[in-house]
PDB file of C-alpha atoms in Angstrom:
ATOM      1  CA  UNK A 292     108.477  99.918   8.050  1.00 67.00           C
ATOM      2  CA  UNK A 293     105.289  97.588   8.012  1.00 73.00           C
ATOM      3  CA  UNK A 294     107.442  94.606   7.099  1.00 74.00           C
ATOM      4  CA  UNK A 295     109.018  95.620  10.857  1.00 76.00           C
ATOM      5  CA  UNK A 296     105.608  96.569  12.488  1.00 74.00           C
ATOM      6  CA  UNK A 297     104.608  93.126  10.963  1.00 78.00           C
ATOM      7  CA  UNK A 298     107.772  91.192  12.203  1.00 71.00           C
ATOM      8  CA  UNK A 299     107.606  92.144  15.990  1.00 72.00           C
ATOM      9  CA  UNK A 300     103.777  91.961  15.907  1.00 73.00           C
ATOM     10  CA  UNK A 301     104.739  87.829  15.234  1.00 70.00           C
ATOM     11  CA  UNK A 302     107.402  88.139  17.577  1.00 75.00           C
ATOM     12  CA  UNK A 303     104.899  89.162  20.608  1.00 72.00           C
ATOM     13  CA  UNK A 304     102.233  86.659  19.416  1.00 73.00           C
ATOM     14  CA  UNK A 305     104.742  83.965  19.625  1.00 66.00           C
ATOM     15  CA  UNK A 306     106.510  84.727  22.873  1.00 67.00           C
ATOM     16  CA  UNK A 307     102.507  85.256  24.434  1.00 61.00           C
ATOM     17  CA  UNK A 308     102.170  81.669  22.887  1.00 58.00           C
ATOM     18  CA  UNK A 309     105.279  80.181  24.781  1.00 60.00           C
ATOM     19  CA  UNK A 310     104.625  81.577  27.883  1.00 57.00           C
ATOM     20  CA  UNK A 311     100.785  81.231  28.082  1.00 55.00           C
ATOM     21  CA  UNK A 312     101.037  77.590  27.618  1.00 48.00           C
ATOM     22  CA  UNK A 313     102.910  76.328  30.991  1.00 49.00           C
ATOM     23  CA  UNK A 314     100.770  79.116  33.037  1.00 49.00           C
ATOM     24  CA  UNK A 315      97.442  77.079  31.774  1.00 47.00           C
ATOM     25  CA  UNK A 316      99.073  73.613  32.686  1.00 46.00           C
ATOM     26  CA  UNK A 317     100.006  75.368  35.982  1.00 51.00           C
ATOM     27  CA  UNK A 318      96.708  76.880  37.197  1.00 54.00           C
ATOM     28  CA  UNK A 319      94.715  73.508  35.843  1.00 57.00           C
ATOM     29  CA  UNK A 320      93.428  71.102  39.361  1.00 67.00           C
ATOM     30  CA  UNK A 321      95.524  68.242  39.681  1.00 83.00           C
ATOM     31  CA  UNK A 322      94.507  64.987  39.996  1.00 85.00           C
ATOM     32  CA  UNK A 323      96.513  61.925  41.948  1.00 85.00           C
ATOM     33  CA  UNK A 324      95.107  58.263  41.728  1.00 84.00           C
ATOM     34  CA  UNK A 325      95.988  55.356  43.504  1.00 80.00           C
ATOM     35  CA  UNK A 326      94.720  51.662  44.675  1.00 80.00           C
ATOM     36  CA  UNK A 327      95.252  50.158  47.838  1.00 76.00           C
ATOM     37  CA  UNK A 328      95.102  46.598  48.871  1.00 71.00           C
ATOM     38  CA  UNK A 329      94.078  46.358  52.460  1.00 64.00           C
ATOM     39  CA  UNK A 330      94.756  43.584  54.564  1.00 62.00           C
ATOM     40  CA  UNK A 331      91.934  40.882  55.212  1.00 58.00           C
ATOM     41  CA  UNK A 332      89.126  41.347  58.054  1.00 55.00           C
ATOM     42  CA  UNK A 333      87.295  38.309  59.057  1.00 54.00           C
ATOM     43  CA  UNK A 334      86.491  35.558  57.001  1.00 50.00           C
ATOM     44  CA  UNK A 335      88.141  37.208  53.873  1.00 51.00           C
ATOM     45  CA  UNK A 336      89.933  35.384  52.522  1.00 48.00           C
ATOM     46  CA  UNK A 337      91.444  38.042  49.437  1.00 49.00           C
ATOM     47  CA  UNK A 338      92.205  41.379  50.264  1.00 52.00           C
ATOM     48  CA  UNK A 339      90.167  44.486  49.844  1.00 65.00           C
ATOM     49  CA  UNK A 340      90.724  46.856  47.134  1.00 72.00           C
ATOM     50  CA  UNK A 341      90.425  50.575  48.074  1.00 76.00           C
ATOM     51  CA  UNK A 342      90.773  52.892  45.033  1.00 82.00           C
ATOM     52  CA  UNK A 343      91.091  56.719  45.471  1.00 87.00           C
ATOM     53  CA  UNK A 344      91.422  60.104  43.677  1.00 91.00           C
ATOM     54  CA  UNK A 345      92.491  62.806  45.227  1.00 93.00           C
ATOM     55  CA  UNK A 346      92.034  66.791  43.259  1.00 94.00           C
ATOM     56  CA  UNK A 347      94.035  69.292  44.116  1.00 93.00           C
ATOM     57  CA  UNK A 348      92.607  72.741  43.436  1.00 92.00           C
ATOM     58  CA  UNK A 349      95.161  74.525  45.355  1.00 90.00           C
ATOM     59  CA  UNK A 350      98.214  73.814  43.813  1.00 89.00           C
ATOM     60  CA  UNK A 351      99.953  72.513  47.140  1.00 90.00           C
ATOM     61  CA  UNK A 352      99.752  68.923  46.892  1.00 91.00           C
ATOM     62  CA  UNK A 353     102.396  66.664  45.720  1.00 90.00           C
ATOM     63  CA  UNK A 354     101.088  63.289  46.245  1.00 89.00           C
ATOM     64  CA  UNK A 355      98.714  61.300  48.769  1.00 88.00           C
ATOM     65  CA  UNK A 356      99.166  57.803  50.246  1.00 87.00           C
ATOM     66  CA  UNK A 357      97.040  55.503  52.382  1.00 82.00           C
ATOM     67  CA  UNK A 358      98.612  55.256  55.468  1.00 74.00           C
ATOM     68  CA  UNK A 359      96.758  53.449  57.974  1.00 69.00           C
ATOM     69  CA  UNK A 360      99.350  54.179  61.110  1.00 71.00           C
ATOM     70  CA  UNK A 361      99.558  57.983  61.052  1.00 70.00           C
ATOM     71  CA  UNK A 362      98.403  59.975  63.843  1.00 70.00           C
ATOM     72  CA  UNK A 363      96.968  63.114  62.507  1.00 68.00           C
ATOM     73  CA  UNK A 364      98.111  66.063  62.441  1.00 68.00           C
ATOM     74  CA  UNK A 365      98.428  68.272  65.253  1.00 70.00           C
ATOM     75  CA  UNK A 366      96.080  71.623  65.172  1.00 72.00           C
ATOM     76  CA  UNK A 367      98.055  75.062  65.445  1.00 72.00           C
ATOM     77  CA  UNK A 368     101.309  73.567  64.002  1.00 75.00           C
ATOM     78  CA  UNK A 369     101.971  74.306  60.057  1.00 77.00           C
ATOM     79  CA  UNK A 370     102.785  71.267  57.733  1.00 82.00           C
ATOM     80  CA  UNK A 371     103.843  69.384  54.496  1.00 87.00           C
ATOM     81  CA  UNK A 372     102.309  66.491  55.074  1.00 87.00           C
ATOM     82  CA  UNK A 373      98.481  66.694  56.335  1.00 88.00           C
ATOM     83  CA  UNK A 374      97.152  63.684  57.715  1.00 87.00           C
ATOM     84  CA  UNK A 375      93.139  63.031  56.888  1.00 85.00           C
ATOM     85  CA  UNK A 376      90.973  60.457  58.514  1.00 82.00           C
ATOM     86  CA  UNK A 377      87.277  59.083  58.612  1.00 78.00           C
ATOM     87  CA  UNK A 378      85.570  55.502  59.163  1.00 73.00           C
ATOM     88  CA  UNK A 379      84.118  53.990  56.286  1.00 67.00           C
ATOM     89  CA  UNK A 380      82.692  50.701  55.477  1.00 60.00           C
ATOM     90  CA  UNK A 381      84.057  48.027  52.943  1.00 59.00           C
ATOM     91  CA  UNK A 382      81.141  48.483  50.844  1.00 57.00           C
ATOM     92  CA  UNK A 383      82.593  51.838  50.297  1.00 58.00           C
ATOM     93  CA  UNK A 384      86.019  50.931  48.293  1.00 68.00           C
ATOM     94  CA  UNK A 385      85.530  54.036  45.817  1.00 81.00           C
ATOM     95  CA  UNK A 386      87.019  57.111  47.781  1.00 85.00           C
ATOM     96  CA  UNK A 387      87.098  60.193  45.826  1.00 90.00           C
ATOM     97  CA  UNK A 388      88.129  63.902  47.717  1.00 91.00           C
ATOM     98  CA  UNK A 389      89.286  67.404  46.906  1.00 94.00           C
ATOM     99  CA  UNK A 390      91.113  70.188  48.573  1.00 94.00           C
ATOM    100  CA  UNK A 391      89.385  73.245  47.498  1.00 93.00           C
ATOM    101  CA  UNK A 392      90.620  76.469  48.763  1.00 93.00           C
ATOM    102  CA  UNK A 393      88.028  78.740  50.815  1.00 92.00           C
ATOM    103  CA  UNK A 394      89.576  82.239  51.896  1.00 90.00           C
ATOM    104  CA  UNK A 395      92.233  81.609  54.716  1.00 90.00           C
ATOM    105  CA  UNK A 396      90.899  77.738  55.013  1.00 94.00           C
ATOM    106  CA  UNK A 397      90.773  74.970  52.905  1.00 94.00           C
ATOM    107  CA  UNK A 398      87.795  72.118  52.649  1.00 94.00           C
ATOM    108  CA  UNK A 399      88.623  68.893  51.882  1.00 93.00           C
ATOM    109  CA  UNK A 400      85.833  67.614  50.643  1.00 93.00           C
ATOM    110  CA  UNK A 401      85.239  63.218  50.196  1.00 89.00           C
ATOM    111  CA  UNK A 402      82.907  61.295  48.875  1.00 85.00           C
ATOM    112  CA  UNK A 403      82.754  57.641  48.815  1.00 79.00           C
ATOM    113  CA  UNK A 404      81.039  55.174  46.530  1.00 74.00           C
ATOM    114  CA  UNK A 405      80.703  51.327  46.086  1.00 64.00           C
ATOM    115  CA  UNK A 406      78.812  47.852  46.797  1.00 60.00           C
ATOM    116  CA  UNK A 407      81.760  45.159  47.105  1.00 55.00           C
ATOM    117  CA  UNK A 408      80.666  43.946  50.466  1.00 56.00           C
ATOM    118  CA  UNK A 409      78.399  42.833  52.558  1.00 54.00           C
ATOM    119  CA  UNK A 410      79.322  42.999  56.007  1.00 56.00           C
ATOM    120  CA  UNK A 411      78.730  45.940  58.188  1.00 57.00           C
ATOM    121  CA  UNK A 412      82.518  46.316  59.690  1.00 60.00           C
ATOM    122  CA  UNK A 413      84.289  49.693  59.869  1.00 64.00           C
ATOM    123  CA  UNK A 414      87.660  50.774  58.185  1.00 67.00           C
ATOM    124  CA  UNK A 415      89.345  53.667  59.161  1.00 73.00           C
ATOM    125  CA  UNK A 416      90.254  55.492  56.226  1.00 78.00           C
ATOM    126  CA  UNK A 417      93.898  57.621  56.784  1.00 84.00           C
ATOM    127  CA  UNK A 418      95.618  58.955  54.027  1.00 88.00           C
ATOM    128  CA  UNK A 419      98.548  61.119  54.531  1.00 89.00           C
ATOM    129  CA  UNK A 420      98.892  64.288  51.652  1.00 91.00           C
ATOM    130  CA  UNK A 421     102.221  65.465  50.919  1.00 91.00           C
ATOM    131  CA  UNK A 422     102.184  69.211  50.359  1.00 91.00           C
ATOM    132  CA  UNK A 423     104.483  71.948  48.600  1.00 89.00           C
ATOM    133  CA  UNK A 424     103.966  74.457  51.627  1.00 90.00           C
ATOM    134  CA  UNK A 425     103.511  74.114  55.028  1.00 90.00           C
ATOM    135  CA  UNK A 426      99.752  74.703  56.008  1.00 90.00           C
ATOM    136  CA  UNK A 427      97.587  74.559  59.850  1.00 90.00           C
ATOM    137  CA  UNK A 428      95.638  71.376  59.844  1.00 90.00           C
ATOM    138  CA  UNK A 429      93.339  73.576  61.959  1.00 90.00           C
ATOM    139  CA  UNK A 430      92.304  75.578  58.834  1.00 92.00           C
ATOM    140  CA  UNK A 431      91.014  72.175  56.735  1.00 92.00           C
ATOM    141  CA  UNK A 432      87.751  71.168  57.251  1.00 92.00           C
ATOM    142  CA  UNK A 433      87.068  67.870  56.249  1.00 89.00           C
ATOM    143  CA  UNK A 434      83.341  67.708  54.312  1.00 90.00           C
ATOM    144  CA  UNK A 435      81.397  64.406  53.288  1.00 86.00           C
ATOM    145  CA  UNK A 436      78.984  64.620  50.678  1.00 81.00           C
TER     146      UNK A 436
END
């Protein structure tokens, strides 16, 4: 009798063990990386490296681009791929954001760091998230710190 009361008490502990371990991985932000050569402006003669991290701590996102061409996306209508944009300056190649869940809206929240130029011109920064579920661009409010 204890041998059995022993037995399925390691039988429980090990099935907790196996099925604990993907639901941490799963509930755990995500984080996507990427660098981004943009074109020359001016007199440069190299191109300009952006580099970005983007944290998911919603679970929807499957990826993020830079993609300079994209309208953004239309209020009222649900989608999988949200379209973010802001000007920045090329002293600001460092881009790092989040999109944090807040109730029934979401803040995506960047920051932007850096000293790699000294001219004062403006870059529009547009980067175009892919998303596991459709969501209203009119519930994300973008947030700069």
């Amino acid at each position: 009798m204890k041998r059995r009361v022993i037995g399925a008490l390691f039988i429980t502990i090990l099935v907790l063990a196996v099925a604990i371990t993907p639901l941490i991985a799963t509930f755990r932000p995500a984080s996507f990386d990427l660098v981004y050569y943009e074109p020359s402006v001016g007199l440069h003669v190299s191109a300009d490296v952006l580099r970005a991290t983007l944290e998911d701590q919603t679970g929807l996102i499957e990826g993020f681009n830079v993609d300079p061409n994209t309208a953004l996306s239309p209020a009222g209508v649900p989608t999988r791929s949200l379209v973010v944009s802001w000007l920045g300056g090329c002293d600001n190649p460092d881009v790092y954001m989040r999109l944090i869940p807040e109730d029934d809206r979401y803040l995506f929240v960047e920051r932007t760091s850096g000293d790699e130029c000294l001219s004062d011109v403006g870059h529009q920064r547009t980067f175009s998230i892919a998303l596991r579920a459709p969501i209203d661009p009119a519930t994300v409010e973008v947030v700069h710190e």
